[in-house]
Amino acid sequence: MKDYYSLLAIAADASADEIKRAFRREIARYHPDKVHHLGAEFQALAAERAAELTEAYRVLMDEGLRGAYD
């Protein structure tokens, strides 16, 4: 299982605002508009990373899912 907290570079007791800020910071690095010039291989890696970040955000922002994850 992936460590969503380390993926977003936040503490396990991070608030919803901290999670949101971390997600926005990290997802900006992997947005297709930011990596379109880097080649197909890196674009695929960036898309995979963006999907992981989105999943981490989805789980950590939902109290029920976060409780089950923890």
mmCIF file with all atom_site columns, C-alpha atoms in Angstrom:
data_model
loop_
_atom_site.group_PDB
_atom_site.id
_atom_site.type_symbol
_atom_site.label_atom_id
_atom_site.label_alt_id
_atom_site.label_comp_id
_atom_site.label_asym_id
_atom_site.label_entity_id
_atom_site.label_seq_id
_atom_site.pdbx_PDB_ins_code
_atom_site.Cartn_x
_atom_site.Cartn_y
_atom_site.Cartn_z
_atom_site.occupancy
_atom_site.B_iso_or_equiv
_atom_site.pdbx_formal_charge
_atom_site.auth_seq_id
_atom_site.auth_comp_id
_atom_site.auth_asym_id
_atom_site.auth_atom_id
_atom_site.pdbx_PDB_model_num
ATOM 1  C CA . MET A 1 1  ? 0.000   0.000  0.000   1.00 0.00 ? 1  MET A CA 1
ATOM 2  C CA . LYS A 1 2  ? 1.258   3.449  -0.880  1.00 0.00 ? 2  LYS A CA 1
ATOM 3  C CA . ASP A 1 3  ? 1.959   5.966  1.864   1.00 0.00 ? 3  ASP A CA 1
ATOM 4  C CA . TYR A 1 4  ? -0.358  8.792  0.935   1.00 0.00 ? 4  TYR A CA 1
ATOM 5  C CA . TYR A 1 5  ? 1.120   11.071 3.576   1.00 0.00 ? 5  TYR A CA 1
ATOM 6  C CA . SER A 1 6  ? 4.652   10.806 2.221   1.00 0.00 ? 6  SER A CA 1
ATOM 7  C CA . LEU A 1 7  ? 3.320   11.060 -1.342  1.00 0.00 ? 7  LEU A CA 1
ATOM 8  C CA . LEU A 1 8  ? 1.875   14.476 -0.438  1.00 0.00 ? 8  LEU A CA 1
ATOM 9  C CA . ALA A 1 9  ? 4.810   15.296 1.903   1.00 0.00 ? 9  ALA A CA 1
ATOM 10 C CA . ILE A 1 10 ? 2.566   15.939 4.906   1.00 0.00 ? 10 ILE A CA 1
ATOM 11 C CA . ALA A 1 11 ? 2.282   14.714 8.490   1.00 0.00 ? 11 ALA A CA 1
ATOM 12 C CA . ALA A 1 12 ? -0.206  11.983 9.384   1.00 0.00 ? 12 ALA A CA 1
ATOM 13 C CA . ASP A 1 13 ? -2.186  14.480 11.465  1.00 0.00 ? 13 ASP A CA 1
ATOM 14 C CA . ALA A 1 14 ? -2.436  17.081 8.681   1.00 0.00 ? 14 ALA A CA 1
ATOM 15 C CA . SER A 1 15 ? -5.600  19.136 8.501   1.00 0.00 ? 15 SER A CA 1
ATOM 16 C CA . ALA A 1 16 ? -7.865  19.271 5.465   1.00 0.00 ? 16 ALA A CA 1
ATOM 17 C CA . ASP A 1 17 ? -6.371  22.653 4.509   1.00 0.00 ? 17 ASP A CA 1
ATOM 18 C CA . GLU A 1 18 ? -2.838  21.252 4.704   1.00 0.00 ? 18 GLU A CA 1
ATOM 19 C CA . ILE A 1 19 ? -3.854  18.293 2.556   1.00 0.00 ? 19 ILE A CA 1
ATOM 20 C CA . LYS A 1 20 ? -5.442  20.571 -0.029  1.00 0.00 ? 20 LYS A CA 1
ATOM 21 C CA . ARG A 1 21 ? -2.385  22.859 -0.194  1.00 0.00 ? 21 ARG A CA 1
ATOM 22 C CA . ALA A 1 22 ? -0.018  19.891 -0.486  1.00 0.00 ? 22 ALA A CA 1
ATOM 23 C CA . PHE A 1 23 ? -2.130  18.310 -3.229  1.00 0.00 ? 23 PHE A CA 1
ATOM 24 C CA . ARG A 1 24 ? -2.236  21.517 -5.237  1.00 0.00 ? 24 ARG A CA 1
ATOM 25 C CA . ARG A 1 25 ? 1.514   21.999 -4.845  1.00 0.00 ? 25 ARG A CA 1
ATOM 26 C CA . GLU A 1 26 ? 2.351   18.463 -5.919  1.00 0.00 ? 26 GLU A CA 1
ATOM 27 C CA . ILE A 1 27 ? -0.205  18.083 -8.718  1.00 0.00 ? 27 ILE A CA 1
ATOM 28 C CA . ALA A 1 28 ? 1.049   21.294 -10.341 1.00 0.00 ? 28 ALA A CA 1
ATOM 29 C CA . ARG A 1 29 ? 4.390   19.575 -10.968 1.00 0.00 ? 29 ARG A CA 1
ATOM 30 C CA . TYR A 1 30 ? 2.802   16.772 -12.969 1.00 0.00 ? 30 TYR A CA 1
ATOM 31 C CA . HIS A 1 31 ? 0.084   18.620 -14.858 1.00 0.00 ? 31 HIS A CA 1
ATOM 32 C CA . PRO A 1 32 ? 0.098   17.789 -18.601 1.00 0.00 ? 32 PRO A CA 1
ATOM 33 C CA . ASP A 1 33 ? 0.676   21.442 -19.483 1.00 0.00 ? 33 ASP A CA 1
ATOM 34 C CA . LYS A 1 34 ? 3.877   21.393 -17.411 1.00 0.00 ? 34 LYS A CA 1
ATOM 35 C CA . VAL A 1 35 ? 5.352   18.218 -18.935 1.00 0.00 ? 35 VAL A CA 1
ATOM 36 C CA . HIS A 1 36 ? 4.183   18.302 -22.554 1.00 0.00 ? 36 HIS A CA 1
ATOM 37 C CA . HIS A 1 37 ? 7.669   19.215 -23.783 1.00 0.00 ? 37 HIS A CA 1
ATOM 38 C CA . LEU A 1 38 ? 9.498   16.428 -21.921 1.00 0.00 ? 38 LEU A CA 1
ATOM 39 C CA . GLY A 1 39 ? 8.680   13.458 -24.142 1.00 0.00 ? 39 GLY A CA 1
ATOM 40 C CA . ALA A 1 40 ? 6.205   10.603 -24.106 1.00 0.00 ? 40 ALA A CA 1
ATOM 41 C CA . GLU A 1 41 ? 7.977   8.508  -21.476 1.00 0.00 ? 41 GLU A CA 1
ATOM 42 C CA . PHE A 1 42 ? 8.048   11.298 -18.901 1.00 0.00 ? 42 PHE A CA 1
ATOM 43 C CA . GLN A 1 43 ? 4.489   12.285 -19.786 1.00 0.00 ? 43 GLN A CA 1
ATOM 44 C CA . ALA A 1 44 ? 3.359   8.744  -18.970 1.00 0.00 ? 44 ALA A CA 1
ATOM 45 C CA . LEU A 1 45 ? 5.227   8.827  -15.651 1.00 0.00 ? 45 LEU A CA 1
ATOM 46 C CA . ALA A 1 46 ? 3.705   12.211 -14.844 1.00 0.00 ? 46 ALA A CA 1
ATOM 47 C CA . ALA A 1 47 ? 0.211   10.919 -15.618 1.00 0.00 ? 47 ALA A CA 1
ATOM 48 C CA . GLU A 1 48 ? 0.765   7.944  -13.316 1.00 0.00 ? 48 GLU A CA 1
ATOM 49 C CA . ARG A 1 49 ? 2.036   10.191 -10.528 1.00 0.00 ? 49 ARG A CA 1
ATOM 50 C CA . ALA A 1 50 ? -0.901  12.576 -10.986 1.00 0.00 ? 50 ALA A CA 1
ATOM 51 C CA . ALA A 1 51 ? -3.296  9.633  -10.631 1.00 0.00 ? 51 ALA A CA 1
ATOM 52 C CA . GLU A 1 52 ? -1.556  8.548  -7.404  1.00 0.00 ? 52 GLU A CA 1
ATOM 53 C CA . LEU A 1 53 ? -1.739  12.085 -6.016  1.00 0.00 ? 53 LEU A CA 1
ATOM 54 C CA . THR A 1 54 ? -5.419  12.335 -6.903  1.00 0.00 ? 54 THR A CA 1
ATOM 55 C CA . GLU A 1 55 ? -6.157  9.036  -5.168  1.00 0.00 ? 55 GLU A CA 1
ATOM 56 C CA . ALA A 1 56 ? -4.233  10.155 -2.064  1.00 0.00 ? 56 ALA A CA 1
ATOM 57 C CA . TYR A 1 57 ? -6.172  13.419 -1.995  1.00 0.00 ? 57 TYR A CA 1
ATOM 58 C CA . ARG A 1 58 ? -9.505  11.639 -2.447  1.00 0.00 ? 58 ARG A CA 1
ATOM 59 C CA . VAL A 1 59 ? -8.828  9.211  0.405   1.00 0.00 ? 59 VAL A CA 1
ATOM 60 C CA . LEU A 1 60 ? -7.340  11.697 2.850   1.00 0.00 ? 60 LEU A CA 1
ATOM 61 C CA . MET A 1 61 ? -10.068 14.305 2.337   1.00 0.00 ? 61 MET A CA 1
ATOM 62 C CA . ASP A 1 62 ? -12.873 11.819 3.087   1.00 0.00 ? 62 ASP A CA 1
ATOM 63 C CA . GLU A 1 63 ? -13.093 11.205 6.840   1.00 0.00 ? 63 GLU A CA 1
ATOM 64 C CA . GLY A 1 64 ? -14.462 7.682  6.441   1.00 0.00 ? 64 GLY A CA 1
ATOM 65 C CA . LEU A 1 65 ? -11.869 6.630  3.874   1.00 0.00 ? 65 LEU A CA 1
ATOM 66 C CA . ARG A 1 66 ? -9.082  8.286  5.837   1.00 0.00 ? 66 ARG A CA 1
ATOM 67 C CA . GLY A 1 67 ? -10.098 6.443  9.005   1.00 0.00 ? 67 GLY A CA 1
ATOM 68 C CA . ALA A 1 68 ? -10.071 3.127  7.155   1.00 0.00 ? 68 ALA A CA 1
ATOM 69 C CA . TYR A 1 69 ? -6.714  3.992  5.552   1.00 0.00 ? 69 TYR A CA 1
ATOM 70 C CA . ASP A 1 70 ? -5.107  4.930  8.871   1.00 0.00 ? 70 ASP A CA 1
#
